[in-house]
Amino acid sequence: MIHNVRRLLFAPPYLYPFPTDMPASPLDILALAAHRDDVEQTCGGTLLKMAQLGHRTGILDLTQGEMGTRGNAKDRAREAEDAAKILCTSWRQALDIPDGRVENTWENRLKVVRVLRQQRPRVVILPYWKGRHPDHYTASVLGYEACFLAGLAKLDVGVDLNVAAGDSPAIVIPNVERASPSPRAGRPQDIRQDAGATGLLPHRPFKIIYATLYYDVRPTFVVDITEQFEARFQALMAYKSQFSDQEAGKGIFPARDEIRSRIESMARFYGMLGGITYAEPFIQKEVGLVEDLTLIPVKSI
Ligand SMILES: [Zn+2]
């Protein structure tokens, strides 16, 4: 599976700082999370699947991981790049919000608004709004409120497309080969050039969904990641400073085999709910809309 994933990237799969004076396509899907490796754990398989379907995906990490028991922010940045490549993500950035102190402040909301207006995603994946780690549930509310604010026409967040001084530079993974061009490509309202010419134009995502894997709650839908499961596990294992067996934090971090077993159990559980092998769980606040009753998936009896 990992071999197939690598084939999706043209060689050399190098990364370069985001060129602020060049127009770029909007993202189809942006996953936002508090910490580097959260997205890999909660919706990495889904992001990879969406990239394989031809969508342009991105990851916004609110923090840089400086409080982690293992490794440092620099290690995490390198590992996050490696994971992004495995997931065929087109864009990834970490903001400068302090690790362990994600707060839903006006300043932090504006940081996320700037990213939303720059990247203009149609779908945003947020963490679920309840959880054990305060950074996780705070990131959910912060992300939701930023999605709302980003659409306010009179909210001016400036014209500067450059990242803030403390943010890690955005990375773009060029030339990701996709199954077909995204259906959104070329829509006049989505052209980044327009935004660049007149400042960061208002943008509100069409859809917000919540990745619920960190919390014991029944999902409203699951995404089949049977084909992406191995690559998603490899993306998580790219965080070598966190997940390779080592002495530091031995009492807190489970061994690699145990991690694999837990991740597989969770994916299997949600897969079982959907009648398939492996899945990732999500909640949408809206009701499901059905056109043809005979095409509703998941067997009842
Ligand atoms: Zn986390």
mmCIF file of C-alpha atoms in Angstrom, residues 29-284:
data_model
loop_
_atom_site.group_PDB
_atom_site.id
_atom_site.type_symbol
_atom_site.label_atom_id
_atom_site.label_comp_id
_atom_site.label_asym_id
_atom_site.label_seq_id
_atom_site.Cartn_x
_atom_site.Cartn_y
_atom_site.Cartn_z
ATOM 1 C CA ILE A 29 -10.616 19.995 2.191
ATOM 2 C CA LEU A 30 -8.742 21.491 5.152
ATOM 3 C CA ALA A 31 -8.259 19.485 8.355
ATOM 4 C CA LEU A 32 -7.531 21.600 11.425
ATOM 5 C CA ALA A 33 -6.182 20.189 14.693
ATOM 6 C CA ALA A 34 -4.390 21.299 17.847
ATOM 7 C CA HIS A 35 -1.243 19.193 17.513
ATOM 8 C CA ARG A 36 0.920 17.765 14.809
ATOM 9 C CA ASP A 37 -0.082 14.078 14.545
ATOM 10 C CA ASP A 38 -3.722 14.672 15.636
ATOM 11 C CA VAL A 39 -4.902 14.711 12.019
ATOM 12 C CA GLU A 40 -2.917 11.554 11.248
ATOM 13 C CA GLN A 41 -4.687 9.801 14.123
ATOM 14 C CA THR A 42 -8.233 11.033 13.581
ATOM 15 C CA CYS A 43 -8.747 11.554 9.832
ATOM 16 C CA GLY A 44 -5.480 10.756 8.011
ATOM 17 C CA GLY A 45 -6.991 7.889 6.049
ATOM 18 C CA THR A 46 -9.855 10.085 4.924
ATOM 19 C CA LEU A 47 -7.497 12.854 3.790
ATOM 20 C CA LEU A 48 -5.454 10.366 1.771
ATOM 21 C CA LYS A 49 -8.593 8.899 0.229
ATOM 22 C CA MET A 50 -9.818 12.372 -0.751
ATOM 23 C CA ALA A 51 -6.431 13.173 -2.362
ATOM 24 C CA GLN A 52 -6.642 9.909 -4.295
ATOM 25 C CA LEU A 53 -10.111 10.941 -5.494
ATOM 26 C CA GLY A 54 -8.561 14.088 -6.968
ATOM 27 C CA HIS A 55 -9.261 16.591 -4.214
ATOM 28 C CA ARG A 56 -6.721 19.110 -2.961
ATOM 29 C CA THR A 57 -6.231 18.584 0.772
ATOM 30 C CA GLY A 58 -4.479 20.568 3.502
ATOM 31 C CA ILE A 59 -3.638 20.380 7.200
ATOM 32 C CA LEU A 60 -3.498 23.290 9.656
ATOM 33 C CA ASP A 61 -1.829 22.444 12.962
ATOM 34 C CA LEU A 62 -2.493 25.158 15.540
ATOM 35 C CA THR A 63 0.660 24.435 17.566
ATOM 36 C CA GLN A 64 4.197 23.308 16.837
ATOM 37 C CA GLY A 65 4.631 20.652 19.535
ATOM 38 C CA GLU A 66 7.182 22.337 21.775
ATOM 39 C CA MET A 67 5.633 20.869 24.947
ATOM 40 C CA GLY A 68 5.908 17.231 23.870
ATOM 41 C CA THR A 69 7.633 14.852 26.290
ATOM 42 C CA ARG A 70 9.613 13.452 23.390
ATOM 43 C CA GLY A 71 11.493 15.407 20.708
ATOM 44 C CA ASN A 72 11.189 19.133 20.029
ATOM 45 C CA ALA A 73 9.300 21.431 17.638
ATOM 46 C CA LYS A 74 12.017 21.075 14.972
ATOM 47 C CA ASP A 75 11.744 17.275 15.021
ATOM 48 C CA ARG A 76 7.975 17.529 14.832
ATOM 49 C CA ALA A 77 8.175 19.888 11.827
ATOM 50 C CA ARG A 78 10.310 17.436 9.862
ATOM 51 C CA GLU A 79 8.093 14.528 10.834
ATOM 52 C CA ALA A 80 4.952 16.493 9.910
ATOM 53 C CA GLU A 81 6.405 17.035 6.422
ATOM 54 C CA ASP A 82 7.080 13.325 6.048
ATOM 55 C CA ALA A 83 3.561 12.467 7.195
ATOM 56 C CA ALA A 84 2.041 15.047 4.825
ATOM 57 C CA LYS A 85 3.870 13.438 1.906
ATOM 58 C CA ILE A 86 2.564 9.986 2.800
ATOM 59 C CA LEU A 87 -0.992 11.369 2.987
ATOM 60 C CA CYS A 88 -0.553 13.167 -0.389
ATOM 61 C CA THR A 89 -1.472 16.439 1.292
ATOM 62 C CA SER A 90 -1.032 19.517 -0.908
ATOM 63 C CA TRP A 91 -0.480 22.062 1.855
ATOM 64 C CA ARG A 92 0.436 22.057 5.545
ATOM 65 C CA GLN A 93 1.248 24.723 8.093
ATOM 66 C CA ALA A 94 1.678 25.013 11.875
ATOM 67 C CA LEU A 95 0.657 28.278 13.560
ATOM 68 C CA ASP A 96 2.495 29.788 16.530
ATOM 69 C CA ILE A 97 -0.214 29.174 19.157
ATOM 70 C CA PRO A 98 1.492 27.837 22.318
ATOM 71 C CA ASP A 99 1.354 24.058 22.720
ATOM 72 C CA GLY A 100 -0.750 23.136 25.767
ATOM 73 C CA ARG A 101 -2.308 26.593 25.751
ATOM 74 C CA VAL A 102 -4.690 26.676 22.809
ATOM 75 C CA GLU A 103 -7.096 29.458 23.754
ATOM 76 C CA ASN A 104 -10.121 30.691 21.870
ATOM 77 C CA THR A 105 -9.020 34.317 21.737
ATOM 78 C CA TRP A 106 -9.807 36.960 19.129
ATOM 79 C CA GLU A 107 -6.154 36.985 18.095
ATOM 80 C CA ASN A 108 -6.083 33.201 17.578
ATOM 81 C CA ARG A 109 -9.381 33.241 15.695
ATOM 82 C CA LEU A 110 -7.948 35.843 13.310
ATOM 83 C CA LYS A 111 -4.898 33.651 12.693
ATOM 84 C CA VAL A 112 -7.194 30.858 11.554
ATOM 85 C CA VAL A 113 -9.386 33.290 9.567
ATOM 86 C CA ARG A 114 -6.318 34.352 7.562
ATOM 87 C CA VAL A 115 -5.581 30.742 6.673
ATOM 88 C CA LEU A 116 -9.215 30.069 5.718
ATOM 89 C CA ARG A 117 -9.258 33.105 3.454
ATOM 90 C CA GLN A 118 -5.937 32.172 1.882
ATOM 91 C CA GLN A 119 -6.696 28.498 1.329
ATOM 92 C CA ARG A 120 -10.479 28.819 0.746
ATOM 93 C CA PRO A 121 -11.489 25.232 1.579
ATOM 94 C CA ARG A 122 -14.945 23.938 0.686
ATOM 95 C CA VAL A 123 -14.882 21.405 3.534
ATOM 96 C CA VAL A 124 -13.268 21.895 6.951
ATOM 97 C CA ILE A 125 -12.604 18.977 9.287
ATOM 98 C CA LEU A 126 -12.488 20.054 12.937
ATOM 99 C CA PRO A 127 -11.789 18.041 16.085
ATOM 100 C CA TYR A 128 -14.866 16.947 18.041
ATOM 101 C CA TRP A 129 -16.009 19.585 20.559
ATOM 102 C CA LYS A 130 -15.598 17.369 23.629
ATOM 103 C CA GLY A 131 -12.458 15.589 24.768
ATOM 104 C CA ARG A 132 -9.896 14.871 27.438
ATOM 105 C CA HIS A 133 -7.240 17.312 26.210
ATOM 106 C CA PRO A 134 -8.299 20.966 26.545
ATOM 107 C CA ASP A 135 -6.334 21.855 23.374
ATOM 108 C CA HIS A 136 -8.519 19.445 21.381
ATOM 109 C CA TYR A 137 -11.946 20.747 22.349
ATOM 110 C CA THR A 138 -10.749 24.349 22.352
ATOM 111 C CA ALA A 139 -9.408 23.858 18.802
ATOM 112 C CA SER A 140 -12.902 22.702 17.799
ATOM 113 C CA VAL A 141 -14.686 25.825 19.021
ATOM 114 C CA LEU A 142 -11.888 28.103 17.857
ATOM 115 C CA GLY A 143 -12.032 26.501 14.401
ATOM 116 C CA TYR A 144 -15.814 26.794 14.165
ATOM 117 C CA GLU A 145 -15.847 30.462 15.169
ATOM 118 C CA ALA A 146 -13.023 31.212 12.735
ATOM 119 C CA CYS A 147 -15.057 29.573 9.932
ATOM 120 C CA PHE A 148 -17.917 31.918 10.773
ATOM 121 C CA LEU A 149 -15.753 35.034 11.040
ATOM 122 C CA ALA A 150 -13.919 34.246 7.783
ATOM 123 C CA GLY A 151 -17.165 34.837 5.901
ATOM 124 C CA LEU A 152 -17.883 38.278 7.325
ATOM 125 C CA ALA A 153 -17.458 40.759 4.485
ATOM 126 C CA LYS A 154 -16.582 43.673 6.746
ATOM 127 C CA LEU A 155 -13.975 41.834 8.807
ATOM 128 C CA ASP A 156 -10.625 43.046 7.507
ATOM 129 C CA VAL A 157 -7.666 40.868 8.396
ATOM 130 C CA GLY A 158 -5.206 42.717 6.183
ATOM 131 C CA VAL A 159 -3.620 41.900 2.875
ATOM 132 C CA ASP A 160 -0.443 40.243 4.108
ATOM 133 C CA LEU A 161 -0.249 36.742 2.698
ATOM 134 C CA ASN A 162 2.991 36.039 4.513
ATOM 135 C CA VAL A 163 2.920 33.874 7.598
ATOM 136 C CA ALA A 164 3.300 35.515 11.014
ATOM 137 C CA ALA A 165 6.804 35.677 12.428
ATOM 138 C CA GLY A 166 6.305 32.752 14.808
ATOM 139 C CA ASP A 167 4.433 30.465 12.419
ATOM 140 C CA SER A 168 6.332 27.674 10.808
ATOM 141 C CA PRO A 169 6.640 28.209 7.045
ATOM 142 C CA ALA A 170 3.815 26.667 5.068
ATOM 143 C CA ILE A 171 4.789 23.723 2.948
ATOM 144 C CA VAL A 172 3.365 22.822 -0.401
ATOM 145 C CA ILE A 173 3.834 19.425 -1.921
ATOM 146 C CA PRO A 174 3.886 20.016 -5.651
ATOM 147 C CA ASN A 175 2.780 17.788 -8.471
ATOM 148 C CA VAL A 176 0.610 15.382 -6.573
ATOM 149 C CA GLU A 177 -0.840 13.110 -9.197
ATOM 150 C CA ARG A 178 -4.561 12.748 -8.697
ATOM 151 C CA ALA A 179 -7.224 10.575 -10.243
ATOM 152 C CA SER A 180 -8.975 13.523 -11.873
ATOM 153 C CA PRO A 181 -8.921 17.292 -11.557
ATOM 154 C CA SER A 182 -10.932 18.568 -8.659
ATOM 155 C CA PRO A 183 -14.419 19.643 -9.810
ATOM 156 C CA ARG A 184 -13.843 22.907 -7.962
ATOM 157 C CA ALA A 185 -10.833 23.867 -10.033
ATOM 158 C CA GLY A 186 -11.414 26.931 -12.157
ATOM 159 C CA ARG A 187 -14.462 28.240 -10.352
ATOM 160 C CA PRO A 188 -14.158 32.013 -10.696
ATOM 161 C CA GLN A 189 -14.949 32.717 -7.044
ATOM 162 C CA ASP A 190 -12.184 30.391 -5.950
ATOM 163 C CA ILE A 191 -9.278 31.862 -7.842
ATOM 164 C CA ARG A 192 -6.574 32.849 -5.389
ATOM 165 C CA GLN A 193 -5.359 35.576 -7.724
ATOM 166 C CA ASP A 194 -8.494 37.564 -6.979
ATOM 167 C CA ALA A 195 -7.851 37.325 -3.281
ATOM 168 C CA GLY A 196 -4.238 38.347 -3.744
ATOM 169 C CA ALA A 197 -5.152 41.383 -5.789
ATOM 170 C CA THR A 198 -7.664 42.814 -3.360
ATOM 171 C CA GLY A 199 -6.560 41.414 -0.029
ATOM 172 C CA LEU A 200 -7.916 38.339 1.695
ATOM 173 C CA LEU A 201 -11.485 38.104 0.460
ATOM 174 C CA PRO A 202 -14.163 36.723 2.770
ATOM 175 C CA HIS A 203 -14.641 32.994 2.536
ATOM 176 C CA ARG A 204 -16.871 30.634 4.495
ATOM 177 C CA PRO A 205 -16.509 26.875 4.050
ATOM 178 C CA PHE A 206 -19.611 25.117 2.718
ATOM 179 C CA LYS A 207 -19.308 22.193 5.092
ATOM 180 C CA ILE A 208 -17.874 21.596 8.557
ATOM 181 C CA ILE A 209 -17.513 18.056 9.859
ATOM 182 C CA TYR A 210 -16.027 16.823 13.130
ATOM 183 C CA ALA A 211 -13.482 14.009 13.474
ATOM 184 C CA THR A 212 -14.584 12.083 16.585
ATOM 185 C CA LEU A 213 -11.982 9.333 16.961
ATOM 186 C CA TYR A 214 -10.550 10.790 20.193
ATOM 187 C CA TYR A 215 -13.934 10.664 21.942
ATOM 188 C CA ASP A 216 -16.432 7.912 22.659
ATOM 189 C CA VAL A 217 -19.423 9.210 20.746
ATOM 190 C CA ARG A 218 -21.527 7.578 18.035
ATOM 191 C CA PRO A 219 -20.567 9.002 14.630
ATOM 192 C CA THR A 220 -23.179 10.197 12.152
ATOM 193 C CA PHE A 221 -21.130 8.717 9.314
ATOM 194 C CA VAL A 222 -17.891 6.831 8.731
ATOM 195 C CA VAL A 223 -15.452 6.958 5.825
ATOM 196 C CA ASP A 224 -14.184 3.643 4.453
ATOM 197 C CA ILE A 225 -10.372 3.729 4.764
ATOM 198 C CA THR A 226 -9.750 0.029 4.160
ATOM 199 C CA GLU A 227 -7.492 0.854 1.185
ATOM 200 C CA GLN A 228 -5.741 3.686 3.037
ATOM 201 C CA PHE A 229 -5.264 2.051 6.445
ATOM 202 C CA GLU A 230 -1.623 0.980 5.986
ATOM 203 C CA ALA A 231 -0.495 4.330 4.603
ATOM 204 C CA ARG A 232 -2.332 6.138 7.362
ATOM 205 C CA PHE A 233 -0.477 4.023 9.932
ATOM 206 C CA GLN A 234 2.819 4.819 8.203
ATOM 207 C CA ALA A 235 1.950 8.538 8.339
ATOM 208 C CA LEU A 236 1.561 8.260 12.093
ATOM 209 C CA MET A 237 4.793 6.305 12.388
ATOM 210 C CA ALA A 238 6.544 9.156 10.547
ATOM 211 C CA TYR A 239 6.475 10.859 13.958
ATOM 212 C CA LYS A 240 9.496 8.858 15.001
ATOM 213 C CA SER A 241 10.252 11.122 17.968
ATOM 214 C CA GLN A 242 6.852 10.213 19.400
ATOM 215 C CA PHE A 243 6.178 6.657 18.426
ATOM 216 C CA SER A 244 9.426 4.761 18.072
ATOM 217 C CA ASP A 245 10.177 2.630 21.128
ATOM 218 C CA GLN A 246 12.524 4.579 23.415
ATOM 219 C CA GLU A 247 13.270 5.302 27.063
ATOM 220 C CA ALA A 248 11.910 8.891 27.313
ATOM 221 C CA GLY A 249 8.249 8.881 28.281
ATOM 222 C CA LYS A 250 8.145 5.077 28.444
ATOM 223 C CA GLY A 251 5.506 5.254 31.167
ATOM 224 C CA ILE A 252 3.229 7.499 29.054
ATOM 225 C CA PHE A 253 3.686 6.174 25.523
ATOM 226 C CA PRO A 254 2.625 2.660 24.565
ATOM 227 C CA ALA A 255 5.048 0.497 22.583
ATOM 228 C CA ARG A 256 4.780 0.482 18.790
ATOM 229 C CA ASP A 257 3.061 -2.917 18.613
ATOM 230 C CA GLU A 258 0.507 -1.778 21.145
ATOM 231 C CA ILE A 259 -0.140 1.427 19.139
ATOM 232 C CA ARG A 260 -0.684 -0.616 15.999
ATOM 233 C CA SER A 261 -3.073 -2.892 17.825
ATOM 234 C CA ARG A 262 -5.086 -0.006 19.289
ATOM 235 C CA ILE A 263 -5.299 1.843 15.989
ATOM 236 C CA GLU A 264 -6.380 -1.272 14.169
ATOM 237 C CA SER A 265 -9.030 -2.028 16.804
ATOM 238 C CA MET A 266 -10.511 1.444 16.535
ATOM 239 C CA ALA A 267 -10.522 1.399 12.730
ATOM 240 C CA ARG A 268 -12.107 -2.064 12.755
ATOM 241 C CA PHE A 269 -14.785 -0.998 15.211
ATOM 242 C CA TYR A 270 -15.858 1.947 13.073
ATOM 243 C CA GLY A 271 -15.490 -0.193 9.968
ATOM 244 C CA MET A 272 -17.880 -2.712 11.494
ATOM 245 C CA LEU A 273 -20.458 0.033 12.041
ATOM 246 C CA GLY A 274 -20.299 0.769 8.318
ATOM 247 C CA GLY A 275 -20.229 -2.860 7.208
ATOM 248 C CA ILE A 276 -16.666 -2.597 5.872
ATOM 249 C CA THR A 277 -13.193 -3.399 7.258
ATOM 250 C CA TYR A 278 -11.572 -0.137 8.390
ATOM 251 C CA ALA A 279 -13.172 3.291 8.828
ATOM 252 C CA GLU A 280 -12.756 6.706 10.448
ATOM 253 C CA PRO A 281 -15.694 8.267 12.342
ATOM 254 C CA PHE A 282 -17.222 11.738 11.855
ATOM 255 C CA ILE A 283 -20.142 13.795 13.047
ATOM 256 C CA GLN A 284 -22.043 16.331 11.012
#
